[in-house]
Backbone as a ProteinNet text record, in pm:
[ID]
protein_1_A
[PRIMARY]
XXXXXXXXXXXXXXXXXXXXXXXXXXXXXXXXXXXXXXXXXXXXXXXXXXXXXXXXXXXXXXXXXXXXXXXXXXXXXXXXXXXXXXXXXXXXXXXXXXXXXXXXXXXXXXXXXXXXXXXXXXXXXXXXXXXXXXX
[TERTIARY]
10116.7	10126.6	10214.7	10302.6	10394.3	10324.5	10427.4	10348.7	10390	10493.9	10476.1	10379.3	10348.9	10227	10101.9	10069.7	10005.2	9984.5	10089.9	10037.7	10007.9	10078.3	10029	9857.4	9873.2	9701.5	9569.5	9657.7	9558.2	9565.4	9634.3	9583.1	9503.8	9409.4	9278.8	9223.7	9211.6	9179.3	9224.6	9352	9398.7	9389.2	9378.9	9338.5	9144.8	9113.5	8942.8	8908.8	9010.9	8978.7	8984	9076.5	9128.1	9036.1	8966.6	8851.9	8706	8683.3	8614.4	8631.8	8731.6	8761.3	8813.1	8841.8	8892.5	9016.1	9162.6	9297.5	9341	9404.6	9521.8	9630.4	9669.1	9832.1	9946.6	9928.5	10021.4	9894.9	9987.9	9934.4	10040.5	10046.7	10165.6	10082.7	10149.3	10122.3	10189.5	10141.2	10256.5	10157.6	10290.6	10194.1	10169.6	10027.7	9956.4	10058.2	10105.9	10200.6	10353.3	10402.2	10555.8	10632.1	10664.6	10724	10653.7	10501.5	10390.6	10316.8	10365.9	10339.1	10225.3	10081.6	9961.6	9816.7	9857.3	9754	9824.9	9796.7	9858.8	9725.5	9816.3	9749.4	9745.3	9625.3	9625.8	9650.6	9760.8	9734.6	9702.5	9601.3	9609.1	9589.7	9665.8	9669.5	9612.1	9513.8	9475.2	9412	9391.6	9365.5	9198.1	9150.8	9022.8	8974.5	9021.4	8981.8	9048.2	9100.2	9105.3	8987.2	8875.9	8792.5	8662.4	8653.2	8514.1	8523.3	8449.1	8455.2	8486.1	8569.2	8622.1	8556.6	8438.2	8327.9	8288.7	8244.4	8257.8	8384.7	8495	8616.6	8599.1	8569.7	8622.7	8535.3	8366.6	8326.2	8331.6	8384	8403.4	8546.4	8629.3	8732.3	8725	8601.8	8619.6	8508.4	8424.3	8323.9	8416.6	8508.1	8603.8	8672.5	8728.1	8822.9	8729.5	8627.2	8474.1	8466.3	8459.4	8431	8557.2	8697.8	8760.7	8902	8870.8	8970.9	8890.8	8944.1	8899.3	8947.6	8854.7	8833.3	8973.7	9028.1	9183.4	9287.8	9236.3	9312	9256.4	9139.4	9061.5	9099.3	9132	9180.1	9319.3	9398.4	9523.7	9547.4	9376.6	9380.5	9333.1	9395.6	9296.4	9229	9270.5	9238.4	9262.8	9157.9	9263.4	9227.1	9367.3	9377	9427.1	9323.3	9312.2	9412	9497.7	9597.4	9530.8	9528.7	9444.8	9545.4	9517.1	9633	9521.5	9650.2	9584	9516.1	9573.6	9510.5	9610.5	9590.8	9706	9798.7	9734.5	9835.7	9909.1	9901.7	9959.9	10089.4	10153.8	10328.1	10372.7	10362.1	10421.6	10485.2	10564	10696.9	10618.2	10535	10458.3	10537.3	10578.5	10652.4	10747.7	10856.3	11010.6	11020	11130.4	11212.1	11206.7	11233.6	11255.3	11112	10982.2	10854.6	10809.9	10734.7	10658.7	10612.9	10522.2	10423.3	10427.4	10410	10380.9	10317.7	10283.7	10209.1	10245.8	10267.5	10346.2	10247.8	10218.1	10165.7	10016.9	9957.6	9836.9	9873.2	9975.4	10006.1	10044.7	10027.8	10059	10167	10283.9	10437.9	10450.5	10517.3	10607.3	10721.2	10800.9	10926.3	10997	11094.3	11145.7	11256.4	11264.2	11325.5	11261.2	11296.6	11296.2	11230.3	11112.1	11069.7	11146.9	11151.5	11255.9	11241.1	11312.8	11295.7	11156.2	11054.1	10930.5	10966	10880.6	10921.6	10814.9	10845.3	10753.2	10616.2	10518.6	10358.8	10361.5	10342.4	10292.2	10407.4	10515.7	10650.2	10696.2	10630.9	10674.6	10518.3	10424.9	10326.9	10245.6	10156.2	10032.4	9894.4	9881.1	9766.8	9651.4	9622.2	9457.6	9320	9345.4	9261.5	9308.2	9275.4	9299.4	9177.5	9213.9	9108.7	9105.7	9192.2	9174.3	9122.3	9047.9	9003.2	8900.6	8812.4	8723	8830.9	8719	8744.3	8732.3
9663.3	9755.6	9872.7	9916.6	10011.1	10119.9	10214.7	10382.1	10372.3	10337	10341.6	10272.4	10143.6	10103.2	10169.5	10223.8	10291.2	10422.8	10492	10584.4	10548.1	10455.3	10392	10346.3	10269.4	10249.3	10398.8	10528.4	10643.7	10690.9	10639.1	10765.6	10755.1	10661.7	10698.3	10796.3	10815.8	10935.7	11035.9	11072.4	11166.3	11221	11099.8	11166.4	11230.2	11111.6	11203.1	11305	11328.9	11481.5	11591.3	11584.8	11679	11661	11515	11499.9	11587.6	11576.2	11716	11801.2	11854.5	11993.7	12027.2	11965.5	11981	11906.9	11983.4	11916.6	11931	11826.3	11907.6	11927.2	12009	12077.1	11994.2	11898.9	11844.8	11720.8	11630.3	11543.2	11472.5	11390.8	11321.7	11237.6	11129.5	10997.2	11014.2	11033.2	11011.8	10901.8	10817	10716.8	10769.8	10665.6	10710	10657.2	10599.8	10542.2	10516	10609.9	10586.9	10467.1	10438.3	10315.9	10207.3	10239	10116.1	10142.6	10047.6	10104.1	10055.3	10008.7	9982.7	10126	10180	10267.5	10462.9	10522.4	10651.6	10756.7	10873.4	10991	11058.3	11106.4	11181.4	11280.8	11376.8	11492.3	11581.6	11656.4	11685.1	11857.9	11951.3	12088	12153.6	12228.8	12267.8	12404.1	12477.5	12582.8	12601.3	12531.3	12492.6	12434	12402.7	12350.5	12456.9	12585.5	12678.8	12794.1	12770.9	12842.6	12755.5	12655.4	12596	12545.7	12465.1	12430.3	12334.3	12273.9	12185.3	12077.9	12069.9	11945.4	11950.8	11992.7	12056.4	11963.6	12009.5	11923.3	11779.3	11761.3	11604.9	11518.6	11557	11514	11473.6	11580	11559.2	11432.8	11478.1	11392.1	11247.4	11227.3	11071.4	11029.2	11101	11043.6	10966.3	11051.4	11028.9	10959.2	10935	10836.1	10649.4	10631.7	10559.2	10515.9	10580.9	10571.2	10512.6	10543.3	10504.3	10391	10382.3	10258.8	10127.6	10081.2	9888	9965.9	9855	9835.3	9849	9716	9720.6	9873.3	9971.7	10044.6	10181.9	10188.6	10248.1	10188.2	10140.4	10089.5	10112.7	10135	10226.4	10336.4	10438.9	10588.2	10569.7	10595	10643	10778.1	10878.5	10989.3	11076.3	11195.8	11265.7	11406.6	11470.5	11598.1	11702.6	11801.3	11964.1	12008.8	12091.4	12161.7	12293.9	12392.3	12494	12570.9	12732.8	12831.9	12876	12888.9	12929.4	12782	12679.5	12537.4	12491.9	12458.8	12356.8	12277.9	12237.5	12165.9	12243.1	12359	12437.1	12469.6	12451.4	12470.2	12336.1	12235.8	12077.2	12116.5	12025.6	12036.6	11948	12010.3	11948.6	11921.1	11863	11799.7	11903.7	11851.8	11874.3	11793.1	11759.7	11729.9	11536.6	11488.9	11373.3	11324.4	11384.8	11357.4	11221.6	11134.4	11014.1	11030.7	11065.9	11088.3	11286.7	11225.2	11432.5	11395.1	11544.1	11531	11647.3	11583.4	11635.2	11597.6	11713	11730.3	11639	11662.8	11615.8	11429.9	11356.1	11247.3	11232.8	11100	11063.4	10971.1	11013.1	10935.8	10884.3	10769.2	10697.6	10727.1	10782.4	10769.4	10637	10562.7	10453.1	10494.1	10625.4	10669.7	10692.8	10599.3	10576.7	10739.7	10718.2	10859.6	10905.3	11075.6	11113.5	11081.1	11049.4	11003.8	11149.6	11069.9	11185.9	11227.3	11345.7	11328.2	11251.7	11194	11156.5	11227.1	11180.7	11246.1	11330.7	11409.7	11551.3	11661.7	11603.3	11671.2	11792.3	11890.3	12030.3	12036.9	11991.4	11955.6	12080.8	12146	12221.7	12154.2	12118.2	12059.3	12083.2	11949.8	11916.8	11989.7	11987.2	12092.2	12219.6	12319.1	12448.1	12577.5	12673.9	12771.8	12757.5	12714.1	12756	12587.4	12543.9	12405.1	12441.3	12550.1	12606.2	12543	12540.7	12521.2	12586.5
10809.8	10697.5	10741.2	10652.8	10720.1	10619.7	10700.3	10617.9	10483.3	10425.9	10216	10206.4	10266	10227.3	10275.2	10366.3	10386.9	10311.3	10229.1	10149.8	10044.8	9985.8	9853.2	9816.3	9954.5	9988.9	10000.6	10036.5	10045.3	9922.5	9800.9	9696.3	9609.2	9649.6	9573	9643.1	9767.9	9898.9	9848.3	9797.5	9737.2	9618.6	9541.5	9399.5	9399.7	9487.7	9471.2	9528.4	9673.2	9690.7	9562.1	9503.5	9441.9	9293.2	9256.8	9167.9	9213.4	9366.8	9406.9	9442.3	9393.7	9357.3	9513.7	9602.8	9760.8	9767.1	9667.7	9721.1	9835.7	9836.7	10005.6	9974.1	9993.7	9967.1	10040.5	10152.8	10228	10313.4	10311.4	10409.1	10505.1	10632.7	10708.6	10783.2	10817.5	10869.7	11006.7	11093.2	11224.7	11327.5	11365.8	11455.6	11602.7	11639.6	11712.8	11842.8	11848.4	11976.8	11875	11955.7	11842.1	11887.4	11767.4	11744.1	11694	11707.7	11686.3	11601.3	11439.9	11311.7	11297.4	11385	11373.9	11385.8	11431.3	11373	11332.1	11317.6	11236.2	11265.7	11276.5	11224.7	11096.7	11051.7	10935.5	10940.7	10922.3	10946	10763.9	10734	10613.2	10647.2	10539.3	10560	10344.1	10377.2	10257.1	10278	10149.5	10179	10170.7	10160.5	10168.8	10296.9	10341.6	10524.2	10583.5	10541.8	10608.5	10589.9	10502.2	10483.2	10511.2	10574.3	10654.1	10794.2	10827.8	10942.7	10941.2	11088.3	11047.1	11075.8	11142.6	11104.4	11000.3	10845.6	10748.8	10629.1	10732.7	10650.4	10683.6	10806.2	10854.4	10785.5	10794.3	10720.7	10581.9	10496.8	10375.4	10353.4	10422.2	10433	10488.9	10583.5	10618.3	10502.6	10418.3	10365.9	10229.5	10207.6	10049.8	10118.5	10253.1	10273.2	10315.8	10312.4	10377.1	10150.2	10069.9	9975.1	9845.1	9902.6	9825.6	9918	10008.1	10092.8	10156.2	10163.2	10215.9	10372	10444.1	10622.3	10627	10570.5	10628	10614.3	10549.6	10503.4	10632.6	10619.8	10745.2	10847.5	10943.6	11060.8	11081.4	10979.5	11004	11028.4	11012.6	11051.5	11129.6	11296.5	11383.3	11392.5	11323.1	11317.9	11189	11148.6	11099.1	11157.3	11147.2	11225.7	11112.4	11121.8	11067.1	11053.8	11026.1	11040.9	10991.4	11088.4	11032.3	11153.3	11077.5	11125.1	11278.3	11338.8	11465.2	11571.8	11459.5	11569.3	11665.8	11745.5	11836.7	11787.9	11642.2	11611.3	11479.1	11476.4	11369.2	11378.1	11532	11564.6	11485.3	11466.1	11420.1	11292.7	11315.5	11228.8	11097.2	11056.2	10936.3	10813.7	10751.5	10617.9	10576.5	10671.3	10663.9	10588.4	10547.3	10422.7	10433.4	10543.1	10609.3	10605.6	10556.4	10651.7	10555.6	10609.3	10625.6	10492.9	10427.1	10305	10255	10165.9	10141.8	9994.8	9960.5	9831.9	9747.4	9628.7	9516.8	9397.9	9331.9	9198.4	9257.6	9334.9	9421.8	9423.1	9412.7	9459.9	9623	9693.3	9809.2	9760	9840.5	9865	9969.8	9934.7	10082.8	10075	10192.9	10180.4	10257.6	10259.5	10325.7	10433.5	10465.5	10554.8	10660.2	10790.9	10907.2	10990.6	11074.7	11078.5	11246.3	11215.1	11336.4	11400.9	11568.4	11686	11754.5	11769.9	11829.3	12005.7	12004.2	12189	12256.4	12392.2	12457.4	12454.6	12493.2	12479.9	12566.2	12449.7	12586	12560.4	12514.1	12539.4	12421.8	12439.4	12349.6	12267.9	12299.5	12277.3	12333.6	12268.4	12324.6	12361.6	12486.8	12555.8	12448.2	12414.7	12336.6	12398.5	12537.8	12564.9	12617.2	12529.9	12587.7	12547.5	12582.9	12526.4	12363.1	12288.8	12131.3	12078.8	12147.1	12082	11946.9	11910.8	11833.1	11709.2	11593.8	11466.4	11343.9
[MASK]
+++++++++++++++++++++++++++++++++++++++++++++++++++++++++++++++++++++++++++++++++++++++++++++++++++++++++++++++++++++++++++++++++++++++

């Protein structure tokens, strides 16, 4: 399953967040081993997972994603990751123009453009563990 198919497959995920009243303003697909279009990250950014916790969010987010996708469609997220200000992962070049999926008028898109060359792991990267791991 490649990522258009893979977003096509999340927007029931998308439309029901935003049916409970919890949109996300942006979402991106980046794979978990680049180049190897078998499993993906979620990354989703909203202004509402900036005002809870983010066990709080994840929960809410894997319960709507557990409620509106098939196994096969779950086994393509290995994760999904917060984007919350002040997180580790809040430097990422989050949905530039080129990016994987994004969301427009609360829809999930595929784009068919080839995603940028990533850096090696680790590389411009802020260590997963550091003092600001809190949520």
């Amino acid at each position: 399953m490649d990522r258009a198919e893979l977003a096509n497959k999340l927007q029931p995920f998308i439309e029901e967040c935003a049916k409970r009243q919890k949109p996300l303003e942006k979402a991106c697909l980046e794979e978990f081993i680049s180049g190897d279009p078998t499993s993906y990250f979620l990354l989703v950014k909203s202004d509402w997972i900036d005002k809870v916790s983010s066990s709080e969010s994840l929960e809410f987010l894997f319960d709507v994603l557990w409620d509106t996708t098939v196994v096969e469609t779950r086994e393509k997220i290995f994760t999904i990751l917060l984007i919350k200000p002040g997180s580790q992962f809040a430097h990422l070049p989050f949905m530039a123009e080129n990016s994987i999926i994004g969301i427009k008028q609360n829809t999930l898109t595929g784009h068919s453009k080839s995603a940028p060359k990533q850096p090696a792991f680790g590389e411009g990267r802020t260590p997963l563990l550091s003092d600001n791991t809190r949520g």
